[in-house]
JSON list of C-alpha atoms in Angstrom, two decimals:
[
{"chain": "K", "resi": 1, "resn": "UNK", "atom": "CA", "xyz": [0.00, 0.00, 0.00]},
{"chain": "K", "resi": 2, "resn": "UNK", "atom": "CA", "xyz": [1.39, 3.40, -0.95]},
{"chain": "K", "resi": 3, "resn": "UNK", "atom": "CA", "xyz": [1.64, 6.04, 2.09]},
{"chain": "K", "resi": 4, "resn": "UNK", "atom": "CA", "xyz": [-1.66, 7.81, 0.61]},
{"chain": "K", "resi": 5, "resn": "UNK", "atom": "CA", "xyz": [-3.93, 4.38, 1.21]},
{"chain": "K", "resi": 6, "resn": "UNK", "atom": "CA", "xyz": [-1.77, 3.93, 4.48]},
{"chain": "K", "resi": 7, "resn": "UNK", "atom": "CA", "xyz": [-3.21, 7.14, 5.93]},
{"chain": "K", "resi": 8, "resn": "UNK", "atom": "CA", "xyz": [-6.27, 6.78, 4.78]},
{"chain": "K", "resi": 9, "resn": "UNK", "atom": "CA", "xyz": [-6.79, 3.81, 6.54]},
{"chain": "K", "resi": 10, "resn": "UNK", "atom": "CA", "xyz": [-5.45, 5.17, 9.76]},
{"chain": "K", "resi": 11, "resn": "UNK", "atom": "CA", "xyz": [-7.16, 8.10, 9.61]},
{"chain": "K", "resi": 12, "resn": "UNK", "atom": "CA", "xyz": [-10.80, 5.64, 9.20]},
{"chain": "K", "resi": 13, "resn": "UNK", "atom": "CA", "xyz": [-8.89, 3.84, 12.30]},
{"chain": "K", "resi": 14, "resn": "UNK", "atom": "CA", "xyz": [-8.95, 6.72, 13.91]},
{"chain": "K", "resi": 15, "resn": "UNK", "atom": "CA", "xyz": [-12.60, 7.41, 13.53]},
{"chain": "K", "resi": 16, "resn": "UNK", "atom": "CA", "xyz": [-14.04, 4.13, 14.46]},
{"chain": "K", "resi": 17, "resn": "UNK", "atom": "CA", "xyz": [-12.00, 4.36, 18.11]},
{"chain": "K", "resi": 18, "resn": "UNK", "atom": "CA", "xyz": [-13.85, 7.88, 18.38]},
{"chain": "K", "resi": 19, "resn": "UNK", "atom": "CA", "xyz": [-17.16, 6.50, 17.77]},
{"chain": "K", "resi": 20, "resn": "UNK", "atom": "CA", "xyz": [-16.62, 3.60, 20.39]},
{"chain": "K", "resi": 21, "resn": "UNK", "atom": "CA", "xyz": [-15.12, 5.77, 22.83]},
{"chain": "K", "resi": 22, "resn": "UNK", "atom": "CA", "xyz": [-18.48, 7.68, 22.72]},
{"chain": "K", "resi": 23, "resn": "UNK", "atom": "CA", "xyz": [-19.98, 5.00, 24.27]},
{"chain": "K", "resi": 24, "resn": "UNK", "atom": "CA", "xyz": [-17.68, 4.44, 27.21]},
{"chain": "K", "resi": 25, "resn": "UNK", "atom": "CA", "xyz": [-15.23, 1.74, 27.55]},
{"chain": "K", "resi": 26, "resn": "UNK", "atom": "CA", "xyz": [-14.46, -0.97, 25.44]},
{"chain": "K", "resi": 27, "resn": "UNK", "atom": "CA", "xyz": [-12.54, -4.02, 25.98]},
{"chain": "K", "resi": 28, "resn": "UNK", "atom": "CA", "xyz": [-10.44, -5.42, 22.73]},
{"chain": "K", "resi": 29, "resn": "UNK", "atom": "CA", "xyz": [-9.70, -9.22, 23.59]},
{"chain": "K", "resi": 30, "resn": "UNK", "atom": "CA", "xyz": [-6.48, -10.48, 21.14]},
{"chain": "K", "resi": 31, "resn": "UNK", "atom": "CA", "xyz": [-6.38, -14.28, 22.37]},
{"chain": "K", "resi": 32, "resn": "UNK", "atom": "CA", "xyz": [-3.53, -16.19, 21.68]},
{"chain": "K", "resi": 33, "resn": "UNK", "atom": "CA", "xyz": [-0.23, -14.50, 21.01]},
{"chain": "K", "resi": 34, "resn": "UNK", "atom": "CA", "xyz": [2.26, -17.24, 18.93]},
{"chain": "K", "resi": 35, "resn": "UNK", "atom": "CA", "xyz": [4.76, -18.48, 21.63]},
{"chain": "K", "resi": 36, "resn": "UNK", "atom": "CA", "xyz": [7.03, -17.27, 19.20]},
{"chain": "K", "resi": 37, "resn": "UNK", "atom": "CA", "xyz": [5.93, -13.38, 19.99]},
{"chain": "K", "resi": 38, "resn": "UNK", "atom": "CA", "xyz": [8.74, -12.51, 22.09]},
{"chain": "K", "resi": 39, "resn": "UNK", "atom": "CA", "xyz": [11.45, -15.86, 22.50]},
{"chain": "K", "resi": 40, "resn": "UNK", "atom": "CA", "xyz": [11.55, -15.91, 19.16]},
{"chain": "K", "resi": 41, "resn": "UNK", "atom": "CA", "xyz": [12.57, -12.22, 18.43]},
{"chain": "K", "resi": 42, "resn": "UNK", "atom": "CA", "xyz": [14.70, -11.83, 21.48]},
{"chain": "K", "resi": 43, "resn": "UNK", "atom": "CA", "xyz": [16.13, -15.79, 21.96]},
{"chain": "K", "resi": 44, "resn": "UNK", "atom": "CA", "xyz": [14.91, -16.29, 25.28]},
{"chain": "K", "resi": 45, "resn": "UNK", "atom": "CA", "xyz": [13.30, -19.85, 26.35]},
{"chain": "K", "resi": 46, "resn": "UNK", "atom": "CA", "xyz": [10.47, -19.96, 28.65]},
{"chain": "K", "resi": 47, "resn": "UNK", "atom": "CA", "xyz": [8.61, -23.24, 30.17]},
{"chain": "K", "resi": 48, "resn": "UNK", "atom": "CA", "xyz": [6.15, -24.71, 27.65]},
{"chain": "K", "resi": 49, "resn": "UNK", "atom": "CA", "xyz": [4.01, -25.00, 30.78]},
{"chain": "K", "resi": 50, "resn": "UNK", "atom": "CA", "xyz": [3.64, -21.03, 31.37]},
{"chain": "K", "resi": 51, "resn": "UNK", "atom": "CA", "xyz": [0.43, -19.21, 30.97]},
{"chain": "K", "resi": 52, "resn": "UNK", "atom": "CA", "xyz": [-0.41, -15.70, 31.58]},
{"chain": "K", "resi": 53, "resn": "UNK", "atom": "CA", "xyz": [-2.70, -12.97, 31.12]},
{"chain": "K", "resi": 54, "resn": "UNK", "atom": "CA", "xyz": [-2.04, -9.86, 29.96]},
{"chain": "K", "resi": 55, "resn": "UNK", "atom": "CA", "xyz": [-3.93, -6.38, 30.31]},
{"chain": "K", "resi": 56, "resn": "UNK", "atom": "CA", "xyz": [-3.03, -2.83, 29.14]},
{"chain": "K", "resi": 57, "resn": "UNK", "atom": "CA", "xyz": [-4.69, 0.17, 29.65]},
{"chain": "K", "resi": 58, "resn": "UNK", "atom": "CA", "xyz": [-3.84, 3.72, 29.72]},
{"chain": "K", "resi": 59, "resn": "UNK", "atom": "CA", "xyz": [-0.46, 5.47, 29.47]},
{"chain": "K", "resi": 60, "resn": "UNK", "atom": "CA", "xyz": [2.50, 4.57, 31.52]},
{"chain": "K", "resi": 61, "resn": "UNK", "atom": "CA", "xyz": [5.63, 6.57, 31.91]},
{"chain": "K", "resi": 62, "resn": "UNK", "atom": "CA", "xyz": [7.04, 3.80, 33.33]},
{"chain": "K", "resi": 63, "resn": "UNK", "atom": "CA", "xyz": [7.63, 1.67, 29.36]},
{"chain": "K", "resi": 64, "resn": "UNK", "atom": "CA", "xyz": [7.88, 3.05, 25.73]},
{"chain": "K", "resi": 65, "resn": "UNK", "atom": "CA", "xyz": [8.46, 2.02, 22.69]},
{"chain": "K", "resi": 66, "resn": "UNK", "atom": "CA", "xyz": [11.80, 3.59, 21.66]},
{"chain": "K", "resi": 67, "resn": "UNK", "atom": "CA", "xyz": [13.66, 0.40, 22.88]},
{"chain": "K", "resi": 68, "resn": "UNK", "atom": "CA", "xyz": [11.02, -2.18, 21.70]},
{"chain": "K", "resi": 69, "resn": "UNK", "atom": "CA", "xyz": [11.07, -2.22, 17.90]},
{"chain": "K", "resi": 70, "resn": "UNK", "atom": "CA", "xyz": [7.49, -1.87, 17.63]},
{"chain": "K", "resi": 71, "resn": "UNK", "atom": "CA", "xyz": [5.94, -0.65, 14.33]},
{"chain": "K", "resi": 72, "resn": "UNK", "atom": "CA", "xyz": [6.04, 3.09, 13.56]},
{"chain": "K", "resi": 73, "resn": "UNK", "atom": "CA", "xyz": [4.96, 5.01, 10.72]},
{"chain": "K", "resi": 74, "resn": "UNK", "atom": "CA", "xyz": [7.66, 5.55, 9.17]},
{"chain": "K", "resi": 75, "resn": "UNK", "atom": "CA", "xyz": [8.98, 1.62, 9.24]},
{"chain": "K", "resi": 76, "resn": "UNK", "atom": "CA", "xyz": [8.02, -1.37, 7.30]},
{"chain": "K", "resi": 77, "resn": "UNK", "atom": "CA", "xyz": [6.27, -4.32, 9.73]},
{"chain": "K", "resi": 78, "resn": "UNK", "atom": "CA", "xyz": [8.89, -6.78, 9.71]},
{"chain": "K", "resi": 79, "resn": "UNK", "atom": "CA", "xyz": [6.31, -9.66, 10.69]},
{"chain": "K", "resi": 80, "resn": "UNK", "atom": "CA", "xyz": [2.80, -10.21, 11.34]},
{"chain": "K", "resi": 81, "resn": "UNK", "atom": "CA", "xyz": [3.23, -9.60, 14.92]},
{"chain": "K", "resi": 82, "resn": "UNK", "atom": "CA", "xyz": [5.22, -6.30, 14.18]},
{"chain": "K", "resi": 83, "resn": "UNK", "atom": "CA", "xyz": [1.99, -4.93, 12.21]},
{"chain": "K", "resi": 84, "resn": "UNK", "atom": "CA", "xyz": [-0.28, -6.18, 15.32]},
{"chain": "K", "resi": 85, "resn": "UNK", "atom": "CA", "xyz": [1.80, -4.62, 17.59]},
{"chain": "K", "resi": 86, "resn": "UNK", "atom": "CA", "xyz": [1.93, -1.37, 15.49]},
{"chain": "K", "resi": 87, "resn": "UNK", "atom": "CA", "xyz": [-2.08, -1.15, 15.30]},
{"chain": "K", "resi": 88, "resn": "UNK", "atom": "CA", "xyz": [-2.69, -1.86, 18.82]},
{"chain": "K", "resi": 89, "resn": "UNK", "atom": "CA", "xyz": [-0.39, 1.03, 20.06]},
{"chain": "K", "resi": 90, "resn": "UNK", "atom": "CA", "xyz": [-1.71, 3.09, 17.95]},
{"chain": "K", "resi": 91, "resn": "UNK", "atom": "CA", "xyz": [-5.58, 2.23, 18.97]},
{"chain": "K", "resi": 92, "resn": "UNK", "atom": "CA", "xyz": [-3.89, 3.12, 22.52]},
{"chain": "K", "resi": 93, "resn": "UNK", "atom": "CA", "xyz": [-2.59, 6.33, 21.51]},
{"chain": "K", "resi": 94, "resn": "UNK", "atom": "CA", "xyz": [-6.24, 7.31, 19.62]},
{"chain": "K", "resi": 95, "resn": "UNK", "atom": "CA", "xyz": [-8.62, 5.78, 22.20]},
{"chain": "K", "resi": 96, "resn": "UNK", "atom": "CA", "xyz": [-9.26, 7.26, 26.11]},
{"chain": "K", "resi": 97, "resn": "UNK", "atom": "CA", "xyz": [-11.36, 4.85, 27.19]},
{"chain": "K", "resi": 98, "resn": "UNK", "atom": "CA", "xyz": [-10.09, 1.57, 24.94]},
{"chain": "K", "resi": 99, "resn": "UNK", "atom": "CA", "xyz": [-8.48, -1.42, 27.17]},
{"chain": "K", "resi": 100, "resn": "UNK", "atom": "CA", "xyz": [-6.61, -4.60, 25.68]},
{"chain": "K", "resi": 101, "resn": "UNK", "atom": "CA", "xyz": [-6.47, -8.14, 27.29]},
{"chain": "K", "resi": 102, "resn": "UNK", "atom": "CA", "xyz": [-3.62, -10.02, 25.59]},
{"chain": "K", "resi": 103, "resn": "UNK", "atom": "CA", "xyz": [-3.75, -14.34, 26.59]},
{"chain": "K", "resi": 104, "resn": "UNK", "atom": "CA", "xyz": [-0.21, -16.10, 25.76]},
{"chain": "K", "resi": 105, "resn": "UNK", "atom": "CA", "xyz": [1.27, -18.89, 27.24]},
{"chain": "K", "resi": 106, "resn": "UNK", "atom": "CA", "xyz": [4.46, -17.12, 27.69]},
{"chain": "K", "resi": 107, "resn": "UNK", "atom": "CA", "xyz": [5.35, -13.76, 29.65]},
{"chain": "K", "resi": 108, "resn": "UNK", "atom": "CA", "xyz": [5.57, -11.14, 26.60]},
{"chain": "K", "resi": 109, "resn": "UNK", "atom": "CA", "xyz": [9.04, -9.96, 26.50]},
{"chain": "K", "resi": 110, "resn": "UNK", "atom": "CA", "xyz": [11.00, -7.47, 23.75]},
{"chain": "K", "resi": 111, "resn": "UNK", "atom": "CA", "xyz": [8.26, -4.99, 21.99]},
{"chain": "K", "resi": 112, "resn": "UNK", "atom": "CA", "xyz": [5.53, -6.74, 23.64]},
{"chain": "K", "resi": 113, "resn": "UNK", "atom": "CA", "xyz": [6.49, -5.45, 27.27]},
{"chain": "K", "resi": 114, "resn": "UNK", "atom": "CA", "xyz": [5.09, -2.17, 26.66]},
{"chain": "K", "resi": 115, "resn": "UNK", "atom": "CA", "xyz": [1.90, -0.95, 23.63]},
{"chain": "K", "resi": 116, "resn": "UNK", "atom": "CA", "xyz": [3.52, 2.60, 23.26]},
{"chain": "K", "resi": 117, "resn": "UNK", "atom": "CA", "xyz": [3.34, 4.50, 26.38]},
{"chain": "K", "resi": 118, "resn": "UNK", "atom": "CA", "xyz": [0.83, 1.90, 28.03]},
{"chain": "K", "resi": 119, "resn": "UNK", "atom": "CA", "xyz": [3.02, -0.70, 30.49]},
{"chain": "K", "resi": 120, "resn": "UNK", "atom": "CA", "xyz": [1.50, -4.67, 29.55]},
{"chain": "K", "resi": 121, "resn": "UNK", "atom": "CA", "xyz": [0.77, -6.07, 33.00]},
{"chain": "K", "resi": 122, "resn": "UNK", "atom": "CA", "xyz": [1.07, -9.69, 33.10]},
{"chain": "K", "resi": 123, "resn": "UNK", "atom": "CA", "xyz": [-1.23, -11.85, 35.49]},
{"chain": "K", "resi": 124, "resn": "UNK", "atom": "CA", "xyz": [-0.55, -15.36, 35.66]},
{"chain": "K", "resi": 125, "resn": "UNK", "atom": "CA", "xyz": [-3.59, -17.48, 35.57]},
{"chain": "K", "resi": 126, "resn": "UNK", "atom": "CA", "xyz": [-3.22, -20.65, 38.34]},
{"chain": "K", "resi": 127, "resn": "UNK", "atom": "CA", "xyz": [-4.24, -24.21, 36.78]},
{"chain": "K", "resi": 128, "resn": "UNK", "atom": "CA", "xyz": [-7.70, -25.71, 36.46]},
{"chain": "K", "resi": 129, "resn": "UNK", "atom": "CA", "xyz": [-9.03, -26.71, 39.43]},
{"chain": "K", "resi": 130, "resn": "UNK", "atom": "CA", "xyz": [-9.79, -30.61, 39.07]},
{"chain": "K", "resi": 131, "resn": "UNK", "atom": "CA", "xyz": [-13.19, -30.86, 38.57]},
{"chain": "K", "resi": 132, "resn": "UNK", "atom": "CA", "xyz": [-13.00, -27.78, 36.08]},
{"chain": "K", "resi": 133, "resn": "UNK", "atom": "CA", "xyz": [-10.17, -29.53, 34.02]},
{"chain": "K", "resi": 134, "resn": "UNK", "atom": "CA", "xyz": [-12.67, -32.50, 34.27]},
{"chain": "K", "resi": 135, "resn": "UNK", "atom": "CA", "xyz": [-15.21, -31.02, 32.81]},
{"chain": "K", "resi": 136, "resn": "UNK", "atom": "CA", "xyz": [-13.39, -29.02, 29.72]},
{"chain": "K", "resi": 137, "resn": "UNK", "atom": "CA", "xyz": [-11.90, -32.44, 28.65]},
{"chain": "K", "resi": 138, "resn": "UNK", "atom": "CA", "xyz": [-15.44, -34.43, 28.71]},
{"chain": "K", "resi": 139, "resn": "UNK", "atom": "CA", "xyz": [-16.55, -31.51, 26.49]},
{"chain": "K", "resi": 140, "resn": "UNK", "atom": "CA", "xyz": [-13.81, -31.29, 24.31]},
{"chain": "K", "resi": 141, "resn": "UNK", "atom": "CA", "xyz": [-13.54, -35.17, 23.53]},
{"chain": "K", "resi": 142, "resn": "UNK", "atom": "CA", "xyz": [-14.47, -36.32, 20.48]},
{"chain": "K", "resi": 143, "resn": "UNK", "atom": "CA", "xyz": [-16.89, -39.36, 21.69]},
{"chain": "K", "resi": 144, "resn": "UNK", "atom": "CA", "xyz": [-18.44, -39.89, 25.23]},
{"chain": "K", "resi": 145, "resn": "UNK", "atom": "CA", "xyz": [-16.92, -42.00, 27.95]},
{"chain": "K", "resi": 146, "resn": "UNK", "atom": "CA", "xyz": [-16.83, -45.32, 29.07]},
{"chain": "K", "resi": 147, "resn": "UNK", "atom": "CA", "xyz": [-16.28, -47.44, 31.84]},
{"chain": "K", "resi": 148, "resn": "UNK", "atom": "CA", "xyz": [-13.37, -49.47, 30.19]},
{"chain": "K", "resi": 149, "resn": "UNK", "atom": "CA", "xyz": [-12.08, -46.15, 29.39]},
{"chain": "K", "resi": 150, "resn": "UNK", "atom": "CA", "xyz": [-10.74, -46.09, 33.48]},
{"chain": "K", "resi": 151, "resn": "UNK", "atom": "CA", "xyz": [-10.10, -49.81, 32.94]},
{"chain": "K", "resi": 152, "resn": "UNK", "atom": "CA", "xyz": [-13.47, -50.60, 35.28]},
{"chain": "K", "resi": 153, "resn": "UNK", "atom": "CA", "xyz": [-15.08, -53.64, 33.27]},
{"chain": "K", "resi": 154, "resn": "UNK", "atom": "CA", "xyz": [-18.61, -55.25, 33.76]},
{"chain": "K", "resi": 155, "resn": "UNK", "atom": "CA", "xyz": [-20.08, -58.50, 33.24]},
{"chain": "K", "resi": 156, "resn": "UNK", "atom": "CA", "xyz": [-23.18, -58.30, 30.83]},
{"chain": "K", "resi": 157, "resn": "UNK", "atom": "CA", "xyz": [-26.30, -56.67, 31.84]},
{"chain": "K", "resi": 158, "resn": "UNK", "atom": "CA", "xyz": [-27.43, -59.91, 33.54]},
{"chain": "K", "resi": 159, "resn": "UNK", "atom": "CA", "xyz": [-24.46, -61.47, 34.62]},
{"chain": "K", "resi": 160, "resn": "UNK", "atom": "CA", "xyz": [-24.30, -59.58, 38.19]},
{"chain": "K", "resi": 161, "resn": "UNK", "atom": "CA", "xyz": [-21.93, -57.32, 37.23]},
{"chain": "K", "resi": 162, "resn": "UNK", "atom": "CA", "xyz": [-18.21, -56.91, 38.44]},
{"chain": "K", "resi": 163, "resn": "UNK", "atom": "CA", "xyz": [-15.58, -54.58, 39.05]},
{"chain": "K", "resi": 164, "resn": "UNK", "atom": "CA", "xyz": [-18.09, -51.49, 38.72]},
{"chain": "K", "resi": 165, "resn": "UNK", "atom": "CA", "xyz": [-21.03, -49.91, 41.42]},
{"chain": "K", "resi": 166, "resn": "UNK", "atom": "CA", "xyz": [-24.39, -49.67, 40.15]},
{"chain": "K", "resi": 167, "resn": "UNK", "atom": "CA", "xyz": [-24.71, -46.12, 38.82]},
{"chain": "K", "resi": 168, "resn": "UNK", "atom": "CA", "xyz": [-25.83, -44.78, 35.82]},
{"chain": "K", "resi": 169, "resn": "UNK", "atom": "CA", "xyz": [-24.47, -46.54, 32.52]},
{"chain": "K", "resi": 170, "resn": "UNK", "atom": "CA", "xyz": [-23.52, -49.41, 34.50]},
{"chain": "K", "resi": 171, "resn": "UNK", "atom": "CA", "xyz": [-23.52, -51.35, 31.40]},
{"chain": "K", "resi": 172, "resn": "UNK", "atom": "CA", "xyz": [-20.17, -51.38, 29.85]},
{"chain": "K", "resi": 173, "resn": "UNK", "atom": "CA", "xyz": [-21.33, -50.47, 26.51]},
{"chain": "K", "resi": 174, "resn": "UNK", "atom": "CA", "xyz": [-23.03, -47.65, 27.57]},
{"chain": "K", "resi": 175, "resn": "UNK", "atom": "CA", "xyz": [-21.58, -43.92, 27.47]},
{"chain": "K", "resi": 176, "resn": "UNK", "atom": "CA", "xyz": [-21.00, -42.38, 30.79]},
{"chain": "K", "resi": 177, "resn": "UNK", "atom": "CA", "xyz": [-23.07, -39.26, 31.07]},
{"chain": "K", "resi": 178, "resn": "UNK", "atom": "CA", "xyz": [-21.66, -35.66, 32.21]},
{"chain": "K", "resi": 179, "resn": "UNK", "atom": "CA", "xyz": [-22.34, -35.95, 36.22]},
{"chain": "K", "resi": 180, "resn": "UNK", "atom": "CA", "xyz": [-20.16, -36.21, 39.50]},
{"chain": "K", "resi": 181, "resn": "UNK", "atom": "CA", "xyz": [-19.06, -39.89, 38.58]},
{"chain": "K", "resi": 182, "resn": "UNK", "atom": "CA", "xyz": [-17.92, -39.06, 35.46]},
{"chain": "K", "resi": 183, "resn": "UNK", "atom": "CA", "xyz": [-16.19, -36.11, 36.65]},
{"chain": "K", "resi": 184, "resn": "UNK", "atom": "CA", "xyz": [-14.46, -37.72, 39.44]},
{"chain": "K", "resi": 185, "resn": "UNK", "atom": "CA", "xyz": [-13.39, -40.89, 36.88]},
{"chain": "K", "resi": 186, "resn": "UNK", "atom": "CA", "xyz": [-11.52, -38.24, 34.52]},
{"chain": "K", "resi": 187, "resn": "UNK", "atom": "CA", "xyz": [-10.13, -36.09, 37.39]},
{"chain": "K", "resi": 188, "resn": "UNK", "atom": "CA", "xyz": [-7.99, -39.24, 38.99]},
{"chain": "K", "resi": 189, "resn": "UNK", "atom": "CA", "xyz": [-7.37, -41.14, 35.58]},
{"chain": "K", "resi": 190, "resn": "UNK", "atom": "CA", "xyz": [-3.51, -41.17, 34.90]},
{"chain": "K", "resi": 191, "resn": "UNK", "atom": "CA", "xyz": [-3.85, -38.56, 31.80]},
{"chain": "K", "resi": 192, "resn": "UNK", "atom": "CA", "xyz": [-5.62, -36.01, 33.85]},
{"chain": "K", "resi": 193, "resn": "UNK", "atom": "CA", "xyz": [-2.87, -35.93, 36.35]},
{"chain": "K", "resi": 194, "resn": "UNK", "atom": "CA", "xyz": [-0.51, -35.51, 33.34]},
{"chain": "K", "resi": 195, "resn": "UNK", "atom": "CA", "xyz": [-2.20, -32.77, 31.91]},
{"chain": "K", "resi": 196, "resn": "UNK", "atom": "CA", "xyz": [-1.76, -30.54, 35.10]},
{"chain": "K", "resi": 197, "resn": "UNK", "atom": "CA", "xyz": [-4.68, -28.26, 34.75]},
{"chain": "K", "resi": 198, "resn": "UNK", "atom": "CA", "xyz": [-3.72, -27.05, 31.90]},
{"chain": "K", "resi": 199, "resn": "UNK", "atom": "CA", "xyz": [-6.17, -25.86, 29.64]},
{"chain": "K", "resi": 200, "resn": "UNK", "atom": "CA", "xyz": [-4.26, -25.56, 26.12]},
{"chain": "K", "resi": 201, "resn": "UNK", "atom": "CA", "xyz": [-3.22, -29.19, 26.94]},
{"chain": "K", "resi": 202, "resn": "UNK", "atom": "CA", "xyz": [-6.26, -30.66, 28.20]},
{"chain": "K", "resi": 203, "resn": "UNK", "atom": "CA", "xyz": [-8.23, -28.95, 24.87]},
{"chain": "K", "resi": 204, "resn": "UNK", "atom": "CA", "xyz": [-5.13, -30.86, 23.06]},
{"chain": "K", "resi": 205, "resn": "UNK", "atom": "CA", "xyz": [-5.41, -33.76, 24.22]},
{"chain": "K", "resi": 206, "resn": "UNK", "atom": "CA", "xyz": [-9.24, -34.04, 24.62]},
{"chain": "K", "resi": 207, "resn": "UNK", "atom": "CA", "xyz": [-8.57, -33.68, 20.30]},
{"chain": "K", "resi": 208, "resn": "UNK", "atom": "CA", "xyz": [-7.46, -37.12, 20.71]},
{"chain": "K", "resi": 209, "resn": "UNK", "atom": "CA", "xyz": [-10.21, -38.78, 22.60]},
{"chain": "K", "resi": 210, "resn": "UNK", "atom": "CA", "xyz": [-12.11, -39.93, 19.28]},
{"chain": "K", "resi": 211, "resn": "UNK", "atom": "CA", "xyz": [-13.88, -43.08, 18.06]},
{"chain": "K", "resi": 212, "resn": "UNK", "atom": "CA", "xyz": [-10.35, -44.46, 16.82]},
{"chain": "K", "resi": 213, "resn": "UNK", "atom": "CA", "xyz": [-9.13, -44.69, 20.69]},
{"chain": "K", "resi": 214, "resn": "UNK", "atom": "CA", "xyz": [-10.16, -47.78, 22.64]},
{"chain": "K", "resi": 215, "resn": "UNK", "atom": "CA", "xyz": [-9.68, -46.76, 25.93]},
{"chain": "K", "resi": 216, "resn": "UNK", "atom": "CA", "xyz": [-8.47, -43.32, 27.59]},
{"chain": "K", "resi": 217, "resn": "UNK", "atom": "CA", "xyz": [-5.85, -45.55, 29.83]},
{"chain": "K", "resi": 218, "resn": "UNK", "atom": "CA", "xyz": [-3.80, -45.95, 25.83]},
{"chain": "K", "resi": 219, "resn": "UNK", "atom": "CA", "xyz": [-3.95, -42.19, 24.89]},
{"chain": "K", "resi": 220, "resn": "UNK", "atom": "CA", "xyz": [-1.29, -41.02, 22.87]},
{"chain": "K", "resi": 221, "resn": "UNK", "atom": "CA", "xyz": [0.26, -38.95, 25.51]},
{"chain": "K", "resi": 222, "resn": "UNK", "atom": "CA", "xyz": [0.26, -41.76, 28.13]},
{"chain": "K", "resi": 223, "resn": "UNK", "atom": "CA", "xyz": [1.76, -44.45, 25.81]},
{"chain": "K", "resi": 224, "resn": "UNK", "atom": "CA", "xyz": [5.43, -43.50, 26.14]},
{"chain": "K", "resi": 225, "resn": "UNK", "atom": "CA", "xyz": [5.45, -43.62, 30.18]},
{"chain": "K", "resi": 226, "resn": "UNK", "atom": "CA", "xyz": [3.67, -47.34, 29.78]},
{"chain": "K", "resi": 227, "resn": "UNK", "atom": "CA", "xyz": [6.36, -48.87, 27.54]}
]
């Protein structure tokens, strides 16, 4: 884009954060950042297990951008991430009443320590509690649960039964439903413990639970620690 369609766009930038600041304000949510947003530009290594929560809002003399590298102006984007970075300071610097919540699974670090003149406040968010991690990975899976699933197995419907209380879907062949049994099954199975409350690997792993998968007790993640 030539510098003539480049202001024209910020200046129509520029006129939509006016019309939402008119109404008070607003909450931009960018979920997600690539692990890559900060390690990758300044070689630092973080643990794969991080997560944290991000929120800027209003100026800080605290951070700025002169030793970040963000975009400016006058500069070419040198990635993606540079151009996102460039638009959201600059929403910052337009908007009085405009807050951002930025969700990465690493601490930002380099440009993406500060949006302009607005400090990024990072807020760690603690692990699932168990019968919340529970939950998200029943609703994730790709098919319901079963008993053999936890390794309990029952004798046909009338051969007394063995191995498994009475309860609802008793029956082997029958899919657990969503209550407290179920619940309690997933949070003490040997994948959940793995998983550590983690919701970007629970949602991972619960893409593995499908039709294809005989029992949870031989999920992918699990097989290396049996052999």
């Amino acid at each position: 884009a030539g510098p003539a369609q480049t202001l024209t766009v910020r200046q129509a930038l520029r006129q939509e954060v006016r019309r939402f600041d008119e109404g008070g304000q607003w909450l931009l949510v960018v979920d997600g950042l690539p692990r890559s947003n900060a390690a990758a530009a300044r070689g630092l290594s973080h643990s794969p297990s991080a997560s944290s929560c991000c929120f800027s809002s209003g100026p800080s003399s605290e951070a700025s951008d002169e030793e970040g590298g963000g975009w400016s102006p006058g500069s070419e984007p040198r990635t993606p991430l540079d151009c996102l970075h460039g638009v959201l300071e600059e929403l910052l610097c337009t908007s009085a009443q405009l807050r951002i919540l930025l969700t990465a699974r690493v601490p930002p670090r380099g440009p993406w320590a500060a949006l302009g003149l607005s400090k990024v406040v990072e807020v760690e968010l603690p692990p699932l509690a168990p019968d919340d991690a529970a939950r998200l990975l029943a609703r994730r899976a790709a098919r319901p649960f079963y008993r053999r699933d936890f390794g309990v197995v029952t004798v046909g419907a009338g051969g007394g039964g063995s191995g498994a209380s009475g309860g609802s879907g008793g029956n082997a062949g029958e899919p657990l439903p969503l209550d407290g049994e179920l619940l309690g099954l997933l949070a003490a199975c040997p994948l959940a413990l793995k998983l550590g409350g983690s919701p970007g690997r629970i949602v991972a792993a619960a893409a593995e639970v499908h039709a294809g998968l005989p029992s949870l007790l031989r999920h992918p993640w699990l097989m290396p620690a049996l052999v």
